[in-house]
Coordinates of C-alpha atoms in Angstrom, one line a residue:
Chain A
X54 CA -104.7 91.5 -80.7
X55 CA -104.5 93.8 -83.8
X56 CA -101.0 92.4 -84.4
X57 CA -102.3 88.8 -84.4
X58 CA -105.2 89.7 -86.7
X59 CA -103.0 91.5 -89.2
X60 CA -100.4 88.7 -88.9
X61 CA -103.0 86.0 -89.7
X62 CA -104.2 87.9 -92.8
X63 CA -100.6 88.4 -94.0
X64 CA -99.7 84.8 -93.3
X65 CA -102.7 83.4 -95.1
X66 CA -102.9 86.1 -97.8
X67 CA -99.2 85.7 -98.8
X68 CA -100.0 82.8 -101.1
X69 CA -102.5 84.9 -103.0
X70 CA -100.3 87.9 -103.7
X71 CA -97.7 86.0 -105.8
X72 CA -98.5 85.4 -109.4
X73 CA -99.8 81.9 -110.1
X74 CA -102.2 79.4 -108.7
X75 CA -102.2 79.1 -104.8
X76 CA -103.1 75.4 -105.4
X77 CA -99.8 74.7 -107.1
X78 CA -98.0 76.3 -104.1
X79 CA -100.0 74.2 -101.7
X80 CA -99.0 71.0 -103.5
X81 CA -95.5 71.8 -102.5
X82 CA -93.5 72.6 -105.6
X83 CA -93.9 69.2 -107.4
X84 CA -95.6 69.1 -110.8
X85 CA -99.2 68.0 -110.1
X86 CA -101.8 66.7 -112.5
X87 CA -105.1 68.6 -113.0
X88 CA -107.2 66.2 -110.9
X89 CA -104.8 66.6 -107.9
X90 CA -105.0 70.4 -108.3
X91 CA -108.7 70.3 -108.3
X92 CA -108.8 68.2 -105.2
X93 CA -106.4 70.6 -103.5
X94 CA -108.6 73.5 -104.5
X95 CA -111.6 71.7 -103.0
X96 CA -109.8 70.8 -99.9
X97 CA -108.6 74.3 -99.2
X98 CA -111.7 76.0 -100.6
X99 CA -109.6 78.1 -103.0
X100 CA -112.5 78.6 -105.4
X101 CA -114.3 80.6 -102.7
X102 CA -113.8 84.4 -102.3
X103 CA -110.6 85.3 -100.4
X104 CA -112.4 86.4 -97.2
X105 CA -114.5 83.2 -97.0
X106 CA -111.5 80.9 -97.4
X107 CA -109.5 83.0 -95.0
X108 CA -112.2 82.9 -92.3
X109 CA -112.6 79.2 -92.8
X110 CA -108.9 78.8 -92.3
X111 CA -108.8 81.0 -89.3
X112 CA -111.8 79.4 -87.5
X113 CA -110.1 76.1 -88.1
X114 CA -106.9 77.5 -86.7
X115 CA -108.6 78.7 -83.6
X116 CA -109.9 75.2 -83.0
X117 CA -106.4 73.8 -83.6
X118 CA -107.2 72.4 -87.0
X119 CA -104.7 73.6 -89.6
X120 CA -105.6 71.2 -92.4
X121 CA -103.4 68.4 -93.8
X122 CA -99.8 68.8 -95.0
X123 CA -99.6 67.7 -98.6
X124 CA -95.9 66.8 -98.2
X125 CA -96.2 64.7 -95.0
X126 CA -99.7 63.6 -95.7
X127 CA -100.8 64.0 -92.1
X128 CA -102.6 66.6 -90.1
X129 CA -100.5 69.8 -89.5
X130 CA -101.6 70.0 -85.9
X131 CA -100.3 66.5 -85.2
X132 CA -96.9 67.4 -86.7
X133 CA -96.7 70.5 -84.6
X134 CA -97.9 68.9 -81.4
X135 CA -95.3 66.1 -81.5
X136 CA -92.5 68.7 -81.8
X137 CA -93.9 71.5 -79.5
X138 CA -92.5 70.2 -76.2
X139 CA -88.9 70.3 -77.4
X140 CA -89.2 73.9 -78.7
X141 CA -91.0 75.1 -75.5
X142 CA -88.2 73.5 -73.4
X143 CA -85.5 75.1 -75.5
X144 CA -87.1 78.6 -75.4
X145 CA -87.7 78.3 -71.7
X146 CA -84.1 77.2 -71.0
X147 CA -82.7 80.0 -73.1
X148 CA -85.1 82.5 -71.4
X149 CA -83.9 81.5 -68.0
X150 CA -80.2 81.8 -69.1
X151 CA -80.9 85.2 -70.6
X152 CA -82.6 86.7 -67.6
X153 CA -80.1 85.4 -65.1
X154 CA -77.0 86.2 -67.1
X155 CA -78.3 89.4 -68.7
X156 CA -79.6 91.1 -65.6
X157 CA -76.7 89.8 -63.5
X158 CA -74.1 91.2 -65.9
X159 CA -76.0 94.5 -66.3
X160 CA -76.3 95.1 -62.6
X161 CA -72.7 94.2 -62.1
X162 CA -71.6 96.6 -64.9
X163 CA -73.6 99.5 -63.4
X164 CA -72.8 98.8 -59.7
X165 CA -69.0 98.2 -60.1
X166 CA -68.7 100.7 -62.9
X167 CA -65.0 101.4 -62.4
X168 CA -63.8 97.8 -62.3
X169 CA -66.4 95.7 -64.3
X170 CA -68.3 98.3 -66.3
X171 CA -65.8 98.9 -69.2
X172 CA -65.0 95.2 -69.6
X173 CA -68.7 94.1 -69.6
X174 CA -69.7 96.9 -72.0
X175 CA -67.0 95.9 -74.5
X176 CA -67.9 92.2 -74.1
X177 CA -71.6 92.8 -74.6
X178 CA -70.9 95.0 -77.7
X179 CA -69.1 92.1 -79.3
X180 CA -71.7 89.6 -78.1
X181 CA -74.5 91.5 -79.7
X182 CA -73.0 90.9 -83.1
X183 CA -72.7 87.1 -82.6
X184 CA -75.5 85.3 -84.4
X185 CA -77.0 82.1 -83.0
X186 CA -75.6 80.0 -85.8
X187 CA -72.1 81.3 -85.4
X188 CA -72.1 80.6 -81.7
X189 CA -73.6 77.2 -82.5
X190 CA -70.6 76.4 -84.6
X191 CA -68.1 77.6 -82.0
X192 CA -69.9 75.8 -79.2
X193 CA -70.0 72.5 -81.1
X194 CA -66.3 72.9 -82.0
X195 CA -65.2 73.6 -78.5
X196 CA -67.6 71.8 -76.1
X197 CA -68.9 69.0 -78.2
X198 CA -66.2 67.7 -80.5
X199 CA -63.4 69.4 -78.7
X200 CA -63.9 68.7 -75.0
X201 CA -66.7 66.1 -75.5
X202 CA -68.8 67.6 -72.7
X203 CA -72.0 67.7 -74.6
X204 CA -73.6 65.8 -77.5
X205 CA -73.4 67.3 -81.0
X206 CA -76.9 66.7 -82.3
X207 CA -80.4 65.8 -81.3
X208 CA -82.8 66.5 -78.5
X209 CA -82.4 63.4 -76.4
X210 CA -85.1 61.6 -74.4
X211 CA -86.3 62.0 -70.8
X212 CA -86.1 65.3 -69.0
X213 CA -82.5 65.4 -67.7
X214 CA -81.1 63.9 -70.9
X215 CA -83.1 66.5 -72.9
X216 CA -81.9 69.4 -70.8
X217 CA -78.3 68.1 -71.3
X218 CA -78.9 67.9 -75.1
X219 CA -80.5 71.4 -75.1
X220 CA -77.7 73.1 -73.1
X221 CA -75.5 74.1 -76.0
X222 CA -78.5 75.2 -78.2
X223 CA -80.0 77.2 -75.4
X224 CA -76.7 79.1 -74.7
X225 CA -76.2 79.7 -78.4
X226 CA -79.7 81.0 -78.7
X227 CA -79.3 83.1 -75.6
X228 CA -75.9 84.5 -76.3
X229 CA -76.6 87.8 -78.2
X230 CA -79.8 88.4 -76.2
X231 CA -77.8 88.2 -72.9
X232 CA -75.8 91.1 -74.2
X233 CA -78.9 93.1 -75.1
X234 CA -80.6 92.6 -71.8
X235 CA -77.3 93.4 -70.0
X236 CA -76.9 96.7 -71.8
X237 CA -80.5 97.8 -71.1
X238 CA -80.2 96.7 -67.5
X239 CA -76.9 98.6 -67.1
X240 CA -78.4 101.8 -68.5
X241 CA -81.5 101.5 -66.3
X242 CA -79.6 100.7 -63.1
X243 CA -77.1 103.4 -63.8
X244 CA -79.8 106.0 -64.1
X245 CA -81.2 105.0 -60.8
X246 CA -77.8 104.9 -59.0
X247 CA -77.2 108.5 -60.1
X248 CA -80.6 109.7 -58.9
X249 CA -81.0 111.8 -55.8
X250 CA -83.0 109.3 -53.7
X251 CA -80.0 107.0 -53.8
X252 CA -77.7 109.7 -52.7
X253 CA -80.1 110.4 -49.9
X254 CA -80.2 106.8 -48.9
X255 CA -76.3 106.8 -48.9
X256 CA -76.3 109.9 -46.7
X257 CA -78.7 108.2 -44.3
X258 CA -76.3 105.3 -44.0
X259 CA -78.4 102.6 -45.6
X260 CA -76.2 99.6 -46.4
X261 CA -75.1 99.2 -50.0
X262 CA -76.9 95.9 -50.6
X263 CA -80.2 97.3 -49.2
X264 CA -79.9 100.4 -51.5
X265 CA -79.3 98.1 -54.5
X266 CA -82.2 95.9 -53.7
X267 CA -84.8 98.3 -52.4
X268 CA -84.1 101.6 -54.1
X269 CA -82.2 100.7 -57.4
X270 CA -83.5 97.4 -58.6
X271 CA -87.1 98.0 -57.7
X272 CA -87.2 101.2 -59.7
X273 CA -85.1 99.8 -62.6
X274 CA -87.2 96.7 -62.9
X275 CA -89.7 98.3 -65.4
X276 CA -87.5 98.7 -68.4
X277 CA -85.6 95.5 -67.6
X278 CA -88.8 93.5 -67.5
X279 CA -90.1 95.1 -70.8
X280 CA -86.9 94.3 -72.6
X281 CA -86.6 90.8 -71.2
X282 CA -90.1 90.1 -72.3
X283 CA -89.4 91.4 -75.8
X284 CA -86.3 89.2 -75.8
X285 CA -88.1 86.0 -74.7
X286 CA -90.8 86.7 -77.3
X287 CA -88.1 87.1 -79.9
X288 CA -86.7 83.7 -79.0
X289 CA -89.8 82.1 -80.6
X290 CA -88.5 83.4 -83.9
X291 CA -84.9 82.6 -83.2
X292 CA -85.5 79.1 -82.2
X293 CA -85.7 78.1 -85.9
X294 CA -82.0 78.9 -86.3
X295 CA -80.9 77.1 -83.1
X296 CA -82.9 74.0 -83.9
X297 CA -81.6 73.8 -87.5
X298 CA -78.0 74.3 -86.3
X299 CA -78.1 71.5 -83.7
X300 CA -80.4 69.2 -85.6
X301 CA -83.1 69.4 -83.1
X302 CA -86.5 68.1 -84.3
X303 CA -88.6 71.0 -83.0
X304 CA -91.2 73.4 -84.5
X305 CA -88.6 75.8 -85.8
X306 CA -86.8 73.1 -87.8
X307 CA -90.1 72.0 -89.2
X308 CA -90.8 75.5 -90.3
X309 CA -87.5 75.9 -92.1
X310 CA -87.8 72.5 -93.7
X311 CA -91.4 73.2 -94.9
X312 CA -90.4 76.7 -96.2
X313 CA -87.7 75.0 -98.3
X314 CA -90.2 72.5 -99.6
X315 CA -92.8 75.2 -100.0
X316 CA -95.2 73.2 -97.9
X317 CA -97.5 76.2 -97.2
X318 CA -100.0 74.6 -94.9
X319 CA -97.3 73.9 -92.3
X320 CA -95.6 77.3 -92.8
X321 CA -98.8 79.2 -92.3
X322 CA -99.7 77.2 -89.2
X323 CA -96.3 77.5 -87.5
X324 CA -95.9 81.2 -88.3
X325 CA -99.3 81.8 -86.8
X326 CA -98.4 79.8 -83.7
X327 CA -95.1 81.6 -83.3
X328 CA -96.5 85.0 -83.7
X329 CA -99.3 84.1 -81.3
X330 CA -96.7 83.0 -78.7
X331 CA -94.8 86.3 -79.4
X332 CA -97.9 88.4 -78.8
X333 CA -99.0 86.4 -75.7
X334 CA -95.6 86.8 -74.0
X335 CA -95.7 90.6 -74.7
X336 CA -99.2 90.8 -73.2
X337 CA -97.9 88.9 -70.1
X338 CA -95.1 91.4 -69.8
X339 CA -97.5 94.3 -69.9
X340 CA -99.5 92.7 -67.2
X341 CA -96.5 92.1 -65.0
X342 CA -95.4 95.7 -65.5
X343 CA -98.8 96.9 -64.4
X344 CA -98.5 94.8 -61.3
X345 CA -95.0 96.1 -60.5
X346 CA -95.8 99.7 -61.3
X347 CA -99.4 100.8 -61.3
X348 CA -98.5 103.9 -63.2
X349 CA -97.7 101.8 -66.2
X350 CA -101.1 100.2 -66.2
X351 CA -102.6 103.1 -68.2
X352 CA -99.9 102.9 -70.8
X353 CA -100.2 99.1 -71.1
X354 CA -104.0 99.0 -71.6
X355 CA -104.1 99.8 -75.3
Chain B
X145 CA -80.5 100.5 -78.2
X146 CA -79.8 103.8 -76.6
X147 CA -79.5 105.2 -80.1
X148 CA -83.3 104.9 -80.5
X149 CA -84.1 107.6 -78.0
X150 CA -81.9 110.4 -79.0
X151 CA -82.9 113.2 -81.3
X152 CA -80.5 115.4 -83.4
X153 CA -79.6 118.9 -82.5
X154 CA -81.2 121.2 -85.0
X155 CA -77.9 123.0 -85.3
X156 CA -76.4 121.3 -88.4
X157 CA -73.0 123.0 -87.9
X158 CA -72.3 120.2 -85.4
X159 CA -71.9 117.8 -88.3
X160 CA -68.9 119.5 -89.9
X161 CA -66.6 118.7 -87.1
X162 CA -67.5 115.0 -86.8
X163 CA -64.2 113.8 -88.2
X164 CA -62.3 115.2 -85.2
X165 CA -64.7 113.5 -82.8
X166 CA -64.4 109.9 -83.8
X167 CA -63.0 107.9 -80.9
X168 CA -60.7 104.8 -81.2
X169 CA -63.3 102.1 -81.6
X170 CA -65.3 104.1 -84.1
X171 CA -62.3 104.7 -86.3
X172 CA -61.4 101.0 -86.2
X173 CA -65.0 100.1 -87.1
X174 CA -65.0 102.6 -89.9
X175 CA -61.8 101.1 -91.3
X176 CA -63.3 97.6 -91.1
X177 CA -66.4 98.7 -93.0
X178 CA -64.3 100.4 -95.7
X179 CA -62.0 97.3 -96.1
X180 CA -65.0 94.9 -96.3
X181 CA -66.7 97.1 -98.9
X182 CA -63.5 97.3 -101.0
X183 CA -63.1 93.5 -100.7
X184 CA -66.6 93.1 -102.1
X185 CA -66.1 95.5 -104.9
X186 CA -62.6 94.2 -106.0
X187 CA -63.2 90.5 -105.1
X188 CA -62.5 89.2 -108.6
X189 CA -59.2 91.2 -108.7
X190 CA -57.8 90.3 -105.3
X191 CA -59.1 86.8 -104.8
X192 CA -56.3 84.3 -105.5
X193 CA -58.6 81.5 -106.7
X194 CA -61.9 81.0 -108.4
X195 CA -64.4 80.7 -105.4
X196 CA -66.3 77.9 -107.0
X197 CA -63.2 75.9 -108.3
X198 CA -63.3 72.4 -106.8
X199 CA -59.9 70.8 -106.3
X200 CA -60.2 67.2 -105.0
X201 CA -56.4 67.0 -104.5
X202 CA -56.4 69.9 -102.0
X203 CA -59.2 69.0 -99.6
X204 CA -59.0 70.3 -96.0
X205 CA -55.6 72.0 -96.3
X206 CA -54.5 74.0 -93.4
X207 CA -53.3 77.6 -93.8
X208 CA -50.3 77.8 -96.1
X209 CA -48.7 80.3 -98.5
X210 CA -50.8 78.9 -101.4
X211 CA -54.1 79.0 -99.4
X212 CA -53.8 81.7 -96.7
X213 CA -56.9 80.4 -94.8
X214 CA -56.8 76.8 -96.0
X215 CA -59.3 75.0 -98.2
X216 CA -62.8 73.5 -97.5
X217 CA -64.3 70.0 -97.9
X218 CA -64.1 70.2 -101.7
X219 CA -60.8 71.9 -101.9
X220 CA -62.1 75.4 -102.6
X221 CA -59.9 78.3 -101.3
X222 CA -61.6 79.7 -98.2
X223 CA -60.1 83.2 -98.5
X224 CA -61.4 83.5 -102.1
X225 CA -64.8 82.4 -101.0
X226 CA -64.9 84.9 -98.2
X227 CA -63.9 87.7 -100.5
X228 CA -66.4 86.8 -103.1
X229 CA -69.0 86.0 -100.4
X230 CA -68.7 89.7 -99.3
X231 CA -70.6 90.6 -102.5
X232 CA -73.9 88.9 -101.8
X233 CA -73.5 89.1 -98.0
X234 CA -73.1 92.9 -98.1
X235 CA -75.4 93.6 -101.1
X236 CA -78.5 92.0 -99.4
X237 CA -78.5 94.2 -96.3
X238 CA -77.8 97.2 -98.5
X239 CA -81.0 96.5 -100.4
X240 CA -82.9 96.0 -97.2
X241 CA -81.7 99.2 -95.5
X242 CA -82.1 101.3 -98.7
X243 CA -85.7 100.4 -99.2
X244 CA -86.5 100.6 -95.4
X245 CA -84.8 104.0 -95.2
X246 CA -86.6 105.5 -98.2
X247 CA -90.0 104.2 -97.3
X248 CA -89.5 104.8 -93.6
X249 CA -88.5 108.4 -94.2
X250 CA -91.4 109.1 -96.4
X251 CA -93.8 107.6 -93.9
X252 CA -92.3 109.3 -90.9
X253 CA -92.1 112.8 -92.5
X254 CA -95.7 112.6 -93.9
X255 CA -97.0 111.3 -90.6
X256 CA -95.3 114.1 -88.7
X257 CA -96.4 116.7 -91.2
X258 CA -100.1 115.6 -91.6
X259 CA -100.6 114.6 -88.0
X260 CA -104.0 113.8 -86.6
X261 CA -105.7 110.6 -87.5
X262 CA -103.2 109.7 -90.3
X263 CA -100.4 110.0 -87.8
X264 CA -102.2 107.8 -85.3
X265 CA -102.9 105.2 -88.0
X266 CA -99.2 105.2 -89.1
X267 CA -98.0 104.8 -85.5
X268 CA -100.3 101.9 -85.0
X269 CA -99.3 100.2 -88.3
X270 CA -95.6 100.6 -87.3
X271 CA -96.3 99.0 -84.0
X272 CA -97.9 96.0 -85.7
X273 CA -95.0 95.6 -88.1
X274 CA -92.6 96.0 -85.2
X275 CA -94.3 93.2 -83.3
X276 CA -94.1 90.8 -86.3
X277 CA -90.7 89.0 -86.1
X278 CA -88.7 89.7 -89.3
X279 CA -87.2 86.2 -89.5
X280 CA -90.7 84.6 -89.6
X281 CA -91.9 87.1 -92.2
X282 CA -88.8 86.3 -94.3
X283 CA -89.5 82.5 -94.0
X284 CA -93.1 83.0 -95.1
X285 CA -91.9 85.0 -98.0
X286 CA -89.5 82.2 -99.0
X287 CA -92.2 79.6 -98.7
X288 CA -94.4 81.6 -101.1
X289 CA -91.8 83.1 -103.6
X290 CA -89.1 80.5 -103.3
X291 CA -85.5 80.5 -101.9
X292 CA -83.0 83.1 -103.0
X293 CA -81.8 86.6 -102.0
X294 CA -84.9 88.4 -103.3
X295 CA -87.7 87.0 -101.1
X296 CA -86.1 87.4 -97.7
X297 CA -84.6 90.8 -98.6
X298 CA -88.0 92.1 -99.6
X299 CA -89.6 90.7 -96.4
X300 CA -86.9 92.1 -94.2
X301 CA -87.1 95.6 -95.8
X302 CA -90.7 95.7 -94.6
X303 CA -89.7 94.5 -91.1
X304 CA -87.0 97.2 -90.8
X305 CA -89.3 100.1 -91.7
X306 CA -90.4 100.7 -88.1
X307 CA -86.8 100.8 -86.9
X308 CA -86.2 103.8 -89.1
X309 CA -89.7 105.4 -89.2
X310 CA -90.4 105.4 -85.5
X311 CA -87.3 107.4 -84.6
X312 CA -87.5 109.7 -87.5
X313 CA -91.2 110.4 -86.8
X314 CA -90.5 111.6 -83.3
X315 CA -87.6 113.8 -84.5
X316 CA -89.7 115.1 -87.4
X317 CA -92.5 116.2 -85.1
X318 CA -90.0 118.1 -83.0
X319 CA -88.6 119.8 -86.1
X320 CA -92.2 120.5 -87.3
X321 CA -92.8 122.7 -84.3
X322 CA -89.6 124.7 -84.6
X323 CA -89.9 128.4 -85.7
X324 CA -87.9 127.9 -89.0
X325 CA -90.6 125.6 -90.4
X326 CA -93.3 128.2 -89.5
X327 CA -91.2 130.9 -91.1
X328 CA -90.9 129.0 -94.3
X329 CA -94.6 128.3 -94.4
X330 CA -95.3 132.0 -93.9
X331 CA -93.0 132.8 -96.8
X332 CA -95.3 130.6 -98.9
X333 CA -93.2 127.5 -99.5
X334 CA -95.2 124.3 -100.2
X335 CA -95.2 121.4 -97.8
X336 CA -93.2 119.1 -100.1
X337 CA -90.6 121.8 -100.8
X338 CA -90.1 122.4 -97.0
X339 CA -89.9 118.7 -96.3
X340 CA -87.5 117.8 -99.0
X341 CA -85.2 120.9 -98.7
X342 CA -85.2 121.6 -95.0
X343 CA -86.9 119.0 -92.9
X344 CA -85.3 115.8 -94.3
X345 CA -81.7 117.3 -94.5
X346 CA -82.1 118.1 -90.8
X347 CA -83.1 114.5 -90.1
X348 CA -80.2 113.1 -92.1
X349 CA -77.8 112.5 -89.2
X350 CA -80.4 110.5 -87.4
X351 CA -81.3 108.6 -90.5
X352 CA -77.6 107.7 -91.1
X353 CA -77.2 106.4 -87.6
X354 CA -80.3 104.3 -87.7
X355 CA -79.5 103.0 -91.2
X356 CA -76.0 102.0 -90.1
X357 CA -77.2 100.1 -87.0
X358 CA -80.0 98.5 -89.0
X359 CA -77.5 97.4 -91.7
X360 CA -75.6 95.4 -89.1
X361 CA -78.8 93.6 -88.0
X362 CA -80.0 93.1 -91.5
X363 CA -76.7 91.5 -92.3
X364 CA -77.2 89.2 -89.3
X365 CA -80.7 88.3 -90.3
X366 CA -79.9 87.6 -93.9
X367 CA -76.9 85.5 -93.2
X368 CA -79.1 83.5 -90.7
X369 CA -81.6 82.9 -93.5
X370 CA -78.8 81.8 -95.9
X371 CA -77.5 79.5 -93.1
X372 CA -80.9 77.9 -93.0
X373 CA -80.6 77.3 -96.7
X374 CA -83.5 79.6 -97.6
X375 CA -81.4 82.6 -98.9
X376 CA -78.6 82.8 -101.4
X377 CA -78.2 79.4 -103.0
X378 CA -75.0 77.4 -103.6
X379 CA -72.6 77.5 -105.3
X380 CA -72.7 81.3 -104.9
X381 CA -70.4 82.0 -102.0
X382 CA -72.1 83.7 -99.1
X383 CA -70.9 83.9 -95.5
X384 CA -74.0 82.4 -93.8
X385 CA -74.0 79.6 -96.4
X386 CA -70.3 78.9 -95.7
X387 CA -71.0 78.4 -92.0
X388 CA -73.7 75.9 -92.8
X389 CA -71.6 74.2 -95.5
X390 CA -68.7 73.7 -93.1
X391 CA -70.9 72.3 -90.3
X392 CA -70.5 68.7 -91.3
X393 CA -66.7 69.1 -91.3
X394 CA -66.6 70.2 -87.7
X395 CA -67.2 66.7 -86.4
X396 CA -64.2 65.6 -88.4
X397 CA -62.2 68.3 -86.7
X398 CA -62.0 70.8 -89.6
X399 CA -63.5 73.9 -88.2
X400 CA -61.8 76.4 -90.6
X401 CA -64.6 77.1 -93.1
X402 CA -67.4 77.6 -90.6
X403 CA -65.2 79.4 -88.1
X404 CA -63.7 82.0 -90.5
X405 CA -67.0 82.7 -92.2
X406 CA -68.7 83.0 -88.8
X407 CA -66.0 85.3 -87.4
X408 CA -66.3 87.4 -90.6
X409 CA -70.0 87.9 -90.0
X410 CA -69.4 88.7 -86.3
X411 CA -66.7 91.3 -87.1
X412 CA -68.9 92.9 -89.8
X413 CA -72.0 93.1 -87.5
X414 CA -70.0 94.5 -84.6
X415 CA -68.2 97.0 -86.9
X416 CA -71.6 98.4 -88.1
X417 CA -72.9 98.5 -84.6
X418 CA -69.9 100.4 -83.2
X419 CA -69.9 102.7 -86.2
X420 CA -73.5 103.5 -85.7
X421 CA -73.0 104.3 -82.0
X422 CA -69.9 106.3 -82.9
X423 CA -71.8 108.3 -85.5
X424 CA -74.6 108.9 -83.0
X425 CA -72.0 110.3 -80.6
X426 CA -70.3 112.4 -83.2
X427 CA -73.6 113.8 -84.6
X428 CA -75.6 114.3 -81.5
X429 CA -73.2 114.3 -78.6
X430 CA -74.7 111.2 -77.2
X431 CA -72.3 110.1 -74.4
X432 CA -74.1 107.0 -73.3

């Protein structure tokens, strides 16, 4: 919650720190006449003290009212709402890919350390350095224009068509995060495999699969869940790059476009929404951790 | 990020033998980093063409003796653009890491030294910054200040402070409780003198490791911002910008510009990561 509070002050306050009139910023970079500026000032209550105008903005934001974009000339919340579904779908798709592939690779690397461990470690080290937009370019070149399996741009319509359109973006977005989750999973699982209770289980003749499921994965799930949560939360920031790279009309693309046009009303709104999503996902992860391991409850309740 | 959890051994003699302990990948990474840095410094000397020179008669040329990596959609030499691009692509992260390292060290050491409420406040503040996605902060900064290298670099240097300060703080607290600090205090040395002359030098290996790894990620973030069109502006050559610029040519089957620029970013980021992990191993005997 503190994070969200501080974030809202930073996001709103940013336009007051830079030299110059916030009103000229809100108009969106064009050269406005004095009357228009005065109107903007009245609309955004810029003549009030900072805390008053901030609180007015925040109370509006809580109710879902972010004011009117001066570039699009329509309510910011409408602009966001019409694009939200695509972004949520993309983030969810990428999150599922990351958790399945990341945890799978990590467990495999730790369990079959001799055969798969080295290869997976090397692969994930390279993968971690692969930015979303580079993978986007490679995926488009190979799977879209090269093999023609997937469409190049756009988000499609209807659920299956959308998922088909979002496959390349989701994998590009997920790529480096898969490696991150895999490395953490591998470390967590390996620590458990080397622990004494696993040796004891082996000695008692418990089957390998049962050891892996009951004794190793159960204990290793804490750090894996925490990191997966952080990763998924981070996707909300990364979605801007994936959407821009694939020409998907989502929230992230709108954020980038508005930042380039200096359309502050939109940038403030989307930043706040994305940070809120980030914080909420992290809170959910803490909650899940507490359910999985009651000992962690004390640490999570801050 | 196993690097984040390790602390340096107080014995600084370990450091003197690090050259002998570099393994294969670390050596390769080190060579790549040096080559890239030299390329950035000597770009005007070694680049065969002017990176902004448009040549309509030589559009989309494949690799040849004249153009080793071919030309882009306006006939500019891709190799020359990569070499010149190294300048802004490598300078940005350097600014970010330098600011984050200096500010982060000061914050970490003073928090560890003063302790108590101040330390609790600093830790909380670092948690808040840590939870704020750097990319979003950078985009907000661009929206307010305007596109260019400056705004995102300033925003990211704030975002990267926790990556350095958190680790250093833990290590500094450990050092603070060691007998040599108490001995120096008994001898009457002031807090600043002890910190600057004894404490910070002992944290240096850890700082170098964190800064190296952070550099790779800062490079990744900044090139992503340039890719989005919010960072370095054309016609200045920059790697992320080159990937974006070449995107429209991919549909026509000319992947060279985007691909080479993208691979350059990938190689650079991986090299800094591997180097950071190798340094951690060499400095602290971290075998993970």
